[in-house]
PDB file of C-alpha atoms in Angstrom:
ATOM      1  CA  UNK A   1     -31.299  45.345 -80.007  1.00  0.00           C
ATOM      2  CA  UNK A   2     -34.923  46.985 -78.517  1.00  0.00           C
ATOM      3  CA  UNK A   3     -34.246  49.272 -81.138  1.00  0.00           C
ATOM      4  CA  UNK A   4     -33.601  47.142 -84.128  1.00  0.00           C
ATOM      5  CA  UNK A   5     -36.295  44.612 -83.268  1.00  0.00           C
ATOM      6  CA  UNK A   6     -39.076  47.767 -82.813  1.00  0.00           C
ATOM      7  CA  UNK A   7     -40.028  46.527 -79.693  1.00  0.00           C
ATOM      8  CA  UNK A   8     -42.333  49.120 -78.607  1.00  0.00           C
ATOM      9  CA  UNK A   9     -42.160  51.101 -81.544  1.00  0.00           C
ATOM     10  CA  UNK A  10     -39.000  52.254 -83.727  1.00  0.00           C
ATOM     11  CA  UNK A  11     -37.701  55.469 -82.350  1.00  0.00           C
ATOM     12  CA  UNK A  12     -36.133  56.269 -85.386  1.00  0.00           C
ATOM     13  CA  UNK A  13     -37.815  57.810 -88.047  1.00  0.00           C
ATOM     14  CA  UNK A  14     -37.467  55.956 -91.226  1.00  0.00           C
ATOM     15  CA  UNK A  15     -35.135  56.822 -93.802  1.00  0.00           C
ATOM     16  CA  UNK A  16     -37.315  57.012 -96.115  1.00  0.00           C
ATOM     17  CA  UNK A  17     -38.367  55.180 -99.702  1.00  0.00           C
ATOM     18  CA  UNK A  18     -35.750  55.600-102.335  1.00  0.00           C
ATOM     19  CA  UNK A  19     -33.023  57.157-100.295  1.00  0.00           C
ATOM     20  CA  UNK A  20     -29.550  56.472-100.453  1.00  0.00           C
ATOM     21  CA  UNK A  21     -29.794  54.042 -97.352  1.00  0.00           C
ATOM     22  CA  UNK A  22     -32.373  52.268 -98.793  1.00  0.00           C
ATOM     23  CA  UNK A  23     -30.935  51.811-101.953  1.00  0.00           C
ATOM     24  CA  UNK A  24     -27.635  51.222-100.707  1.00  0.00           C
ATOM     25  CA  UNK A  25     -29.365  48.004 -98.254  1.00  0.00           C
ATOM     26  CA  UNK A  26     -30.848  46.369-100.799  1.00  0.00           C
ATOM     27  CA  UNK A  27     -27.983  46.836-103.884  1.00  0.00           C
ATOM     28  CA  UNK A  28     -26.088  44.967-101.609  1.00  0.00           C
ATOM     29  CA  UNK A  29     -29.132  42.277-101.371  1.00  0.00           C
ATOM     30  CA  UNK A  30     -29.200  42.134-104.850  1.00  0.00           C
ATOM     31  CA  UNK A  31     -25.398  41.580-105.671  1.00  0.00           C
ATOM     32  CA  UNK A  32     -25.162  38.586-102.883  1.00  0.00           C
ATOM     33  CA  UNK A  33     -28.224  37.054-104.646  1.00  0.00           C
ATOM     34  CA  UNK A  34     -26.598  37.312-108.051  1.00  0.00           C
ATOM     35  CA  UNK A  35     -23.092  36.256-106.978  1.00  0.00           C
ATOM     36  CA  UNK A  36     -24.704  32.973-104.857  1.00  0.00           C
ATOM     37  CA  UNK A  37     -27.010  32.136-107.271  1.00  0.00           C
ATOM     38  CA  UNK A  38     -24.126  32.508-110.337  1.00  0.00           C
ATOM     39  CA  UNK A  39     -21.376  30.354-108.490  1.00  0.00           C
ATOM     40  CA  UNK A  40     -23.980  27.719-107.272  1.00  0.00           C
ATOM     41  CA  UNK A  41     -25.732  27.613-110.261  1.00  0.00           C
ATOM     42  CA  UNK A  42     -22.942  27.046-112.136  1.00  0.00           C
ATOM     43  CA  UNK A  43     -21.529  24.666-109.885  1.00  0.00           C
ATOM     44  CA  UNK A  44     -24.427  22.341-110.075  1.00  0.00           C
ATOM     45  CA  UNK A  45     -25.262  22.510-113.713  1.00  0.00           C
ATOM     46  CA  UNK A  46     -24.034  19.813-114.817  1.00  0.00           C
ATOM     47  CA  UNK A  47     -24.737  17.687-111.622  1.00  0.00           C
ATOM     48  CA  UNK A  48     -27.981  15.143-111.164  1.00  0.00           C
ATOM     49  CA  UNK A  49     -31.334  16.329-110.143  1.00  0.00           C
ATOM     50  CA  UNK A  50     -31.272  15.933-106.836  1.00  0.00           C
ATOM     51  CA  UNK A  51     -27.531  17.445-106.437  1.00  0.00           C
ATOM     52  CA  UNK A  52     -29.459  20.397-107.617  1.00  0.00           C
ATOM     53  CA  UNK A  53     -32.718  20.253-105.722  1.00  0.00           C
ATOM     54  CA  UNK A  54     -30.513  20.080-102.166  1.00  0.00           C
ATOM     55  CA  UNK A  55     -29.875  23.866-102.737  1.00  0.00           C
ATOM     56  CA  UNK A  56     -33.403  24.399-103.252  1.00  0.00           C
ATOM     57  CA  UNK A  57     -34.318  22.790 -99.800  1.00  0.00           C
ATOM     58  CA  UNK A  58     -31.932  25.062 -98.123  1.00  0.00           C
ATOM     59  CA  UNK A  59     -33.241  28.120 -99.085  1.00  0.00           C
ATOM     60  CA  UNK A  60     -36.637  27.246 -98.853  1.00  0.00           C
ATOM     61  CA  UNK A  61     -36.005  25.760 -95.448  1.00  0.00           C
ATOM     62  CA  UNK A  62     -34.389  29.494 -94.845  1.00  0.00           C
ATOM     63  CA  UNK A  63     -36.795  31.634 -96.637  1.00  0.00           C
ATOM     64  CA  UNK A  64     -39.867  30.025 -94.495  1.00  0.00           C
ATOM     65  CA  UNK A  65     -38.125  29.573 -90.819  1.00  0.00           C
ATOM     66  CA  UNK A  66     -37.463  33.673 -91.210  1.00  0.00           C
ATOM     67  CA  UNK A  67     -40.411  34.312 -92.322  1.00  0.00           C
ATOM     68  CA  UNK A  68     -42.574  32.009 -89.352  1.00  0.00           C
ATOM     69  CA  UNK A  69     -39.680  33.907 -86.993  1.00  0.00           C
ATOM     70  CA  UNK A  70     -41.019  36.949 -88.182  1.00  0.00           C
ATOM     71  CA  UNK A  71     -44.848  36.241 -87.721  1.00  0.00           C
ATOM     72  CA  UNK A  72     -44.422  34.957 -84.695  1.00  0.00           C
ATOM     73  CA  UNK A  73     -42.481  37.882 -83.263  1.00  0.00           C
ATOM     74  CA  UNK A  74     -44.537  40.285 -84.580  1.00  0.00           C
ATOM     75  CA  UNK A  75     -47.752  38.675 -83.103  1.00  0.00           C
ATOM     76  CA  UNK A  76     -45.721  39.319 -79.697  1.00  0.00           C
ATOM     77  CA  UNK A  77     -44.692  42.705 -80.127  1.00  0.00           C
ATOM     78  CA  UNK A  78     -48.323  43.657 -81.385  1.00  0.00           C
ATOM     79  CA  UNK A  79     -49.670  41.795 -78.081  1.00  0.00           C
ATOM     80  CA  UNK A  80     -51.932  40.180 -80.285  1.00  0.00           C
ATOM     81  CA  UNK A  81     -52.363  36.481 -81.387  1.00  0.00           C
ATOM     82  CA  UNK A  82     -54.353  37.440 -84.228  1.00  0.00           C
ATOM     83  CA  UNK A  83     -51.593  39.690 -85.939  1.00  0.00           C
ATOM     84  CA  UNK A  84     -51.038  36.930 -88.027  1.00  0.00           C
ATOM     85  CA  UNK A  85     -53.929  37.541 -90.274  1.00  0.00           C
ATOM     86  CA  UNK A  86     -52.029  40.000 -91.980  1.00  0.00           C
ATOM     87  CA  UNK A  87     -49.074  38.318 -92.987  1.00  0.00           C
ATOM     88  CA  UNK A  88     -50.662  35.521 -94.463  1.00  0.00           C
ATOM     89  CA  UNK A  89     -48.745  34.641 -98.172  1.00  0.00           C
ATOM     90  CA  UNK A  90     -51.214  36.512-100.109  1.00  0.00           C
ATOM     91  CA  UNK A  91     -48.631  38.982-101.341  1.00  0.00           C
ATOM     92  CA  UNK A  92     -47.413  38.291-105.033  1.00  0.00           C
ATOM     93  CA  UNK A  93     -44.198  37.951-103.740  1.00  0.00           C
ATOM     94  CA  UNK A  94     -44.841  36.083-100.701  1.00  0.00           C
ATOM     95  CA  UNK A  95     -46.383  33.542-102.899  1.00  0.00           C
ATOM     96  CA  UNK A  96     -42.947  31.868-102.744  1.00  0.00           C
ATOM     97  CA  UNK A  97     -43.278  30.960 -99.160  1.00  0.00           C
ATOM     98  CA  UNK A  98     -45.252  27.963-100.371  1.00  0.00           C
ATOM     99  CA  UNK A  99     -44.072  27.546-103.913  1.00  0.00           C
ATOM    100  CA  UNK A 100     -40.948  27.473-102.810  1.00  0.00           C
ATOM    101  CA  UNK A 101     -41.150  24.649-100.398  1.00  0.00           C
ATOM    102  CA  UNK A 102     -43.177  22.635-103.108  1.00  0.00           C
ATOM    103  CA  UNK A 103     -40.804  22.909-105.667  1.00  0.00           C
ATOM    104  CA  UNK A 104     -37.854  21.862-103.365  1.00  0.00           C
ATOM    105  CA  UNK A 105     -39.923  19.019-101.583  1.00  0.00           C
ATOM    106  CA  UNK A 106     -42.049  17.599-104.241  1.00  0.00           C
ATOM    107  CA  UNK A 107     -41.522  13.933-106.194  1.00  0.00           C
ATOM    108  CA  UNK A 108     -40.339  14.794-109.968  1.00  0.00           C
ATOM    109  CA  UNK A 109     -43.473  14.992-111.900  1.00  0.00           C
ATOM    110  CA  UNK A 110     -45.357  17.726-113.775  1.00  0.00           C
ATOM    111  CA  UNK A 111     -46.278  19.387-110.554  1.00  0.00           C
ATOM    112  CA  UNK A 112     -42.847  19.977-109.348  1.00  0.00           C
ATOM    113  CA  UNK A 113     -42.097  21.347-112.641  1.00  0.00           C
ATOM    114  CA  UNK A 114     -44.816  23.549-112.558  1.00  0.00           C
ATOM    115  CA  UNK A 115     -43.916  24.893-109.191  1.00  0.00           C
ATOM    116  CA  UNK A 116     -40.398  25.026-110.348  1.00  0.00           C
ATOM    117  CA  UNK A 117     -41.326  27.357-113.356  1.00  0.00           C
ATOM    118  CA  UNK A 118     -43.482  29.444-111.108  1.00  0.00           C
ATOM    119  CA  UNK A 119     -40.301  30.505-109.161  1.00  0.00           C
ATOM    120  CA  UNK A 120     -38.712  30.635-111.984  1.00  0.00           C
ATOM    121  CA  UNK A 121     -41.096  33.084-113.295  1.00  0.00           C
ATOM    122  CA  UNK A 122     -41.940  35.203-110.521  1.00  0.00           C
ATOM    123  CA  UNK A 123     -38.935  34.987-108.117  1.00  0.00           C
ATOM    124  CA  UNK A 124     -37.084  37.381-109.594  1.00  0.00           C
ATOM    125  CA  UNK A 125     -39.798  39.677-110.131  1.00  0.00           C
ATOM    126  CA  UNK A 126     -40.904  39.535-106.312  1.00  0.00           C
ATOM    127  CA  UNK A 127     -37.708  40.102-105.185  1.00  0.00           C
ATOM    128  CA  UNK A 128     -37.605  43.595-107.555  1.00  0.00           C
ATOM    129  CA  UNK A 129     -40.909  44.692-106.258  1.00  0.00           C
ATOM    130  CA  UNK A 130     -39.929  44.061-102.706  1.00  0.00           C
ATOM    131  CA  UNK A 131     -36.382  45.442-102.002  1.00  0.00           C
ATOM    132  CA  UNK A 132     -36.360  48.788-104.487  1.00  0.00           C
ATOM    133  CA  UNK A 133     -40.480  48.926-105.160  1.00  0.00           C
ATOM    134  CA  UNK A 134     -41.326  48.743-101.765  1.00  0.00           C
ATOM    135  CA  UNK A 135     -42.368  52.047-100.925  1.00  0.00           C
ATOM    136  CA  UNK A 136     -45.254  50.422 -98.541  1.00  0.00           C
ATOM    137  CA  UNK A 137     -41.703  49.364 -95.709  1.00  0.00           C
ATOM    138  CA  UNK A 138     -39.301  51.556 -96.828  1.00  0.00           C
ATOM    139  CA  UNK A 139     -41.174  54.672 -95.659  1.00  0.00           C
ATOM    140  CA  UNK A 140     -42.851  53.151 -92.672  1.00  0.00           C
ATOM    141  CA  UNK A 141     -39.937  51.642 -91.226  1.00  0.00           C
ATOM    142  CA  UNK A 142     -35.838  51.938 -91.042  1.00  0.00           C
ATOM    143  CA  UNK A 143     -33.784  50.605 -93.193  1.00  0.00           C
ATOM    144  CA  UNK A 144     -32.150  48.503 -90.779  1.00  0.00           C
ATOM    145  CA  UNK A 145     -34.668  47.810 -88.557  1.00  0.00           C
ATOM    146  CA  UNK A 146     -36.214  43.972 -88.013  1.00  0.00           C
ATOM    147  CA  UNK A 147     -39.038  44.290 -90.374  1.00  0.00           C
ATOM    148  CA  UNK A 148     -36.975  45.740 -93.893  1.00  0.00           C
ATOM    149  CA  UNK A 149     -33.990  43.425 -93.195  1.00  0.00           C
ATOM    150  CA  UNK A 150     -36.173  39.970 -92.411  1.00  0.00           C
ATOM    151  CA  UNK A 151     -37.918  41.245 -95.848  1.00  0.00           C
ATOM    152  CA  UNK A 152     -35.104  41.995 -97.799  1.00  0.00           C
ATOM    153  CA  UNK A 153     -33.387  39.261 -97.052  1.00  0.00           C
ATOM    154  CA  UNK A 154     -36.642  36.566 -97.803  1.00  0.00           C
ATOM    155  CA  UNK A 155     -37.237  38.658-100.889  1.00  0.00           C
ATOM    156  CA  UNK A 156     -33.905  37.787-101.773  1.00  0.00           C
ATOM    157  CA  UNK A 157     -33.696  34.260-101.157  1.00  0.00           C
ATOM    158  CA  UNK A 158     -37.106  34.235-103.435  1.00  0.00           C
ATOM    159  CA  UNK A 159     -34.998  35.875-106.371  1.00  0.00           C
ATOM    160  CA  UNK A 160     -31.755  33.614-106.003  1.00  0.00           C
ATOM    161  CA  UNK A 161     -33.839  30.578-106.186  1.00  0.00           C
ATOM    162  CA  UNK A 162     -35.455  32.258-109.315  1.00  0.00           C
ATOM    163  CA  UNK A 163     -31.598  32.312-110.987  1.00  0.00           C
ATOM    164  CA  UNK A 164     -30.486  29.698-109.640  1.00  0.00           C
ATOM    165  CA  UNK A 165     -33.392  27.669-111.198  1.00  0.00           C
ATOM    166  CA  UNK A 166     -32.708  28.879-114.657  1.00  0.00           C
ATOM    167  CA  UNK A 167     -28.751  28.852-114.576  1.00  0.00           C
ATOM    168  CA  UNK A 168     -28.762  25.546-113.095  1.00  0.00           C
ATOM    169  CA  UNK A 169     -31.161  23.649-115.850  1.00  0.00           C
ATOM    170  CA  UNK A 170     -33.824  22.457-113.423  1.00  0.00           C
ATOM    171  CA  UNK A 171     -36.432  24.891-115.371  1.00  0.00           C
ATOM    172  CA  UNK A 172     -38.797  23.125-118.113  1.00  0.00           C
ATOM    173  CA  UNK A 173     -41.203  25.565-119.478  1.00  0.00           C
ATOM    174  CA  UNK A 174     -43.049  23.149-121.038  1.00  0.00           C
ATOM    175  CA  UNK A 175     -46.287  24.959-122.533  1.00  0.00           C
ATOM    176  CA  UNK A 176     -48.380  21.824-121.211  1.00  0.00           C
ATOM    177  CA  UNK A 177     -47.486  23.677-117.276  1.00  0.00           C
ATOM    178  CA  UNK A 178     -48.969  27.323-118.626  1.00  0.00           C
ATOM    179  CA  UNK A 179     -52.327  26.721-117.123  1.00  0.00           C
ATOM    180  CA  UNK A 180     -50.611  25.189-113.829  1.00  0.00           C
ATOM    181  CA  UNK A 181     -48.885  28.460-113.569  1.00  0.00           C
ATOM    182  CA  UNK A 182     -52.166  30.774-114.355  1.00  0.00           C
ATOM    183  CA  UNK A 183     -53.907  28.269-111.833  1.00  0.00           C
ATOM    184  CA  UNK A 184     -51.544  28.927-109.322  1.00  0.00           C
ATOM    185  CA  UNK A 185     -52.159  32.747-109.808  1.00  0.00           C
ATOM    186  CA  UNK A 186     -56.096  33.226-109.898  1.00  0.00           C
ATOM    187  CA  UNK A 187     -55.817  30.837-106.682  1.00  0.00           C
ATOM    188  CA  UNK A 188     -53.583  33.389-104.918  1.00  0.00           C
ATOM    189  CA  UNK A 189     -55.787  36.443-106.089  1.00  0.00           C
ATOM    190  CA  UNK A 190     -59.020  35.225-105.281  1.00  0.00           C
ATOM    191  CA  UNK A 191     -57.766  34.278-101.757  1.00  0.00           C
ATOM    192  CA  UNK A 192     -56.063  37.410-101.946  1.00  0.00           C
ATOM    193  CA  UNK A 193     -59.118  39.237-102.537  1.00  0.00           C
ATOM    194  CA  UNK A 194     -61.621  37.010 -99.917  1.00  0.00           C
ATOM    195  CA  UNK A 195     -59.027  37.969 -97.368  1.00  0.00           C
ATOM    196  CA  UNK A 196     -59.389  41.358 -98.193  1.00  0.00           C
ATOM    197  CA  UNK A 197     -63.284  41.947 -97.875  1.00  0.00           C
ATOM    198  CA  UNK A 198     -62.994  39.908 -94.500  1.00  0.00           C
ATOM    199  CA  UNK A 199     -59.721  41.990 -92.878  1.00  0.00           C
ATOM    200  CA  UNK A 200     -60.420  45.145 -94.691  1.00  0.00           C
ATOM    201  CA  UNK A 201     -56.252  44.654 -95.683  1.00  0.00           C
ATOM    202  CA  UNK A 202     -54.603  45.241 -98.851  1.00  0.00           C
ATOM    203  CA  UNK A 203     -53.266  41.741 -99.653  1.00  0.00           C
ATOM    204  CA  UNK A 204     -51.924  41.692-103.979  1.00  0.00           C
ATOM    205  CA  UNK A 205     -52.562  45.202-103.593  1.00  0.00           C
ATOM    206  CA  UNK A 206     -55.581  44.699-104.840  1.00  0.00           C
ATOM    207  CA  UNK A 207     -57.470  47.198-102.824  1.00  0.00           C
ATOM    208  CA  UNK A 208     -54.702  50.176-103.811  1.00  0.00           C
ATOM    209  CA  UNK A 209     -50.839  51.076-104.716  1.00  0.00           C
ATOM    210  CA  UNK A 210     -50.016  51.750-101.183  1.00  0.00           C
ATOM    211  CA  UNK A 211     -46.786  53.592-102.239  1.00  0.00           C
ATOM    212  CA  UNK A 212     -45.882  50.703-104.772  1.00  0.00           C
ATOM    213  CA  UNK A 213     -45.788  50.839-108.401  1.00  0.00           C
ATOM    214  CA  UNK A 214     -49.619  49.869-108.638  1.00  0.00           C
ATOM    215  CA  UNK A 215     -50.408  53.210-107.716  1.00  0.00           C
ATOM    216  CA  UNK A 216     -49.669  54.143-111.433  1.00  0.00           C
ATOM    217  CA  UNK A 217     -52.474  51.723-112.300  1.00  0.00           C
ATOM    218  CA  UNK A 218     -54.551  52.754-109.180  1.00  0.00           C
ATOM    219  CA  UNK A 219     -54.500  57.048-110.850  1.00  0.00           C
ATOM    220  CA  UNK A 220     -54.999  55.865-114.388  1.00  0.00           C
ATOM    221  CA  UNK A 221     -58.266  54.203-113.209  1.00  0.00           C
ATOM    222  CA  UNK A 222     -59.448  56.836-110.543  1.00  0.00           C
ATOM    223  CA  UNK A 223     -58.850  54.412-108.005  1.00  0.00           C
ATOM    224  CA  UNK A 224     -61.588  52.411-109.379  1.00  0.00           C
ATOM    225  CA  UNK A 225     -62.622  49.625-107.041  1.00  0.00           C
ATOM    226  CA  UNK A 226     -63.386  47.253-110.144  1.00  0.00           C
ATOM    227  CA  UNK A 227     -61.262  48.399-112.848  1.00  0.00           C
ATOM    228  CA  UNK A 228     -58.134  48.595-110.457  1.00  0.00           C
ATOM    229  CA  UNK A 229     -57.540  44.805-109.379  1.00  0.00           C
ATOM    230  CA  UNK A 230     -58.690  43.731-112.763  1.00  0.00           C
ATOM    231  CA  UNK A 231     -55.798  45.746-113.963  1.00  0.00           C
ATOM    232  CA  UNK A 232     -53.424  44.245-111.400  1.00  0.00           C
ATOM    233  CA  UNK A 233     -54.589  40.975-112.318  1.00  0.00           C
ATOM    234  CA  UNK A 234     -53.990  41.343-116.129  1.00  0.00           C
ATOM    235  CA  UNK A 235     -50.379  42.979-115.599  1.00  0.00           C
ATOM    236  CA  UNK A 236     -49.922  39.778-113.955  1.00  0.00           C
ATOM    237  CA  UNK A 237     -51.083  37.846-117.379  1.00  0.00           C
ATOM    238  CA  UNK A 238     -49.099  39.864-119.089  1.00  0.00           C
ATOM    239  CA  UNK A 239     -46.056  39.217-117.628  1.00  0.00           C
ATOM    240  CA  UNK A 240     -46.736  35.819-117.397  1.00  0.00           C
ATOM    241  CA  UNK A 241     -47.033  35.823-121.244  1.00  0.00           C
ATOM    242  CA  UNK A 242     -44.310  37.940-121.727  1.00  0.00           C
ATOM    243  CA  UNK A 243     -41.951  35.880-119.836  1.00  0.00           C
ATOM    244  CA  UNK A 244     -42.547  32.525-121.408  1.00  0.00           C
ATOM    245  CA  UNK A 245     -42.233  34.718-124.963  1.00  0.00           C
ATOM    246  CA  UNK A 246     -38.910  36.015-124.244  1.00  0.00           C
ATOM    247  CA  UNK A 247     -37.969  32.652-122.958  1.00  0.00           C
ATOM    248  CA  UNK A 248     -38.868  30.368-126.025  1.00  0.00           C
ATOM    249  CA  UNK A 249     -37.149  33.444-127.588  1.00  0.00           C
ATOM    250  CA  UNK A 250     -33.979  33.340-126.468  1.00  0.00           C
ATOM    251  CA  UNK A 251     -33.947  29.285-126.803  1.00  0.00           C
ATOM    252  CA  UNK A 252     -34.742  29.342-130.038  1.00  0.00           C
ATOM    253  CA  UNK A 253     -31.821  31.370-131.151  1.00  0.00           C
ATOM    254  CA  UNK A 254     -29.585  29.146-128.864  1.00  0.00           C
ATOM    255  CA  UNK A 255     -30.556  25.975-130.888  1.00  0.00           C
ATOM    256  CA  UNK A 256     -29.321  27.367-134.402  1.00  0.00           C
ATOM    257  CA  UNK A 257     -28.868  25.209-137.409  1.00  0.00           C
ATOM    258  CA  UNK A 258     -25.796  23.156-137.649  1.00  0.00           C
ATOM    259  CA  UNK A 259     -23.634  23.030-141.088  1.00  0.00           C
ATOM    260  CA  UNK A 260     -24.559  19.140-142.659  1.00  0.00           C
ATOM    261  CA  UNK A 261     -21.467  16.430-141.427  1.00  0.00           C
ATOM    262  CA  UNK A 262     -20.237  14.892-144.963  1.00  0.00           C
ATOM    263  CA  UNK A 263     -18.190  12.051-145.110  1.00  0.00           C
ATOM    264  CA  UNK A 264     -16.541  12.566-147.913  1.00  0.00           C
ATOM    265  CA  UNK A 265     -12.536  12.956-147.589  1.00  0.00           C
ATOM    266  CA  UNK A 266     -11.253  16.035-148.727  1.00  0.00           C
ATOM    267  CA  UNK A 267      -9.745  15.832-152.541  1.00  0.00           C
ATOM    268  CA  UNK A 268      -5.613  15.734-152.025  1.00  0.00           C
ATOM    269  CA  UNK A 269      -3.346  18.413-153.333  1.00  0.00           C
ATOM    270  CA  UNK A 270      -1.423  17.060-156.203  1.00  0.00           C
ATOM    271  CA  UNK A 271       1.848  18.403-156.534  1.00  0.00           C
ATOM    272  CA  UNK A 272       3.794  20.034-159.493  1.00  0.00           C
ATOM    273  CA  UNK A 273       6.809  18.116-160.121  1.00  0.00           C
ATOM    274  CA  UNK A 274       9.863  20.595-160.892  1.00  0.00           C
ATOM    275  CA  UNK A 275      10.927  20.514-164.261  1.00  0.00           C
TER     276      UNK A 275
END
């Protein structure tokens, strides 16, 4: 248990980012938060609101009590109350640790929908980028060590509630909650980047790739300290945009035309008489 919780440093050396342990630990992440959010999802589609919203409280009440477990902790291990600073929700992903929460808890309204869509939108991406893009844990730590399995597992809870959402009904996409959802992002990443200049930390990846994906952006750019975050920030308008395209999309081909109703009685069959 010393060893899994890294309590005076993992002993182990890490597995490493993209081997077969790693991708093995989070697979299996990824099919639990499929299969839960598939057999709850479809359980509750056709029930009322708030039947639907319960399983929303649950695993935001879950996703955040890990995740203050984990801060906490950590702050002990490190022997230092101010650990915290750097595991604030300033991560893309981590974002969820408070939209989350507002989604489940709010009144209906536009701003629950809003935060609903949000998830929606970004859920299942975060929960991508931090199980098999997480190069940043994955090579610092084990696989099965207190730090990659409190992750994986929040990570996950942000992507079923992302399905779940959309197979259940409870997302609107309205285009009147587009700037509530770009709102909610330039928040995040200007925090994101305040933090930053104070901690000297790496919060959005703004600062650099840090083994992720960004680092693509982060070489194309010459590790730019301008041109890099502005390209983080617009691949996050782009998906944004992308998303809600492929969205109105697909429901647009789901509400196809139905053949005209006539009232008119077919004409009857007269038959021969034999001769």
């Amino acid at each position: 248990m010393k060893e899994f919780f890294g309590w005076g440093g993992y002993t182990r050396e890490p597995e490493g980012y993209l081997s077969w342990q790693h991708l093995c630990f989070v697979t299996f992440l990824m099919l639990a938060m499929v299969a839960l959010a598939v057999v709850l999802g479809r359980k509750n589609a056709s029930r009322t609101d708030a039947k639907k919203n319960h399983v929303l409280v649950v695993a935001a009440i879950l996703m955040d009590t890990l995740e203050l477990f984990k801060i906490v902790f950590c702050c002990f291990r490190a022997g230092d109350p101010w650990d915290f600073l750097y595991s604030l929700p300033l991560f893309l992903c981590s974002i969820q640790l408070i939209a989350l929460p507002v989604a489940a808890f709010s009144k209906e309204g536009t701003f629950k929908q809003a935060a609903l869509d949000f998830v929606f939108i970004f859920g299942i991406l975060g929960a991508l980028l931090g199980t098999y893009a997480a190069g940043n844990n994955y090579a610092s730590y084990p696989v099965l060590g207190f730090d990659n399995v409190v992750s994986g597992i929040t990570h996950a809870i942000a992507g079923f509630s992302s399905l779940y959402i959309a197979i259940s009904g409870m997302a609107s996409m309205k285009k009147k909650n587009i700037p509530i959802t770009f709102g909610i992002l330039f928040f995040f990443c200007i925090a994101a980047a305040i933090a930053n200049a104070l901690l000297d930390y790496n919060y959005m990846f703004l600062v650099r790739g840090d083994g992720t994906p960004y680092d693509i952006v982060y070489n194309l750019v010459g590790g730019n300290p301008i041109l890099y975050p502005i390209g983080v920030v617009l691949l996050f308008v782009l998906y944004i945009l992308a998303f809600y395209g492929v969205f109105y999309l697909i429901a647009s081909r789901h509400k196809a035309p139905t053949a005209p109703q006539t009232s008119e009685a077919p004409e009857p069959v007269q038959e021969e008489t034999p001769v």
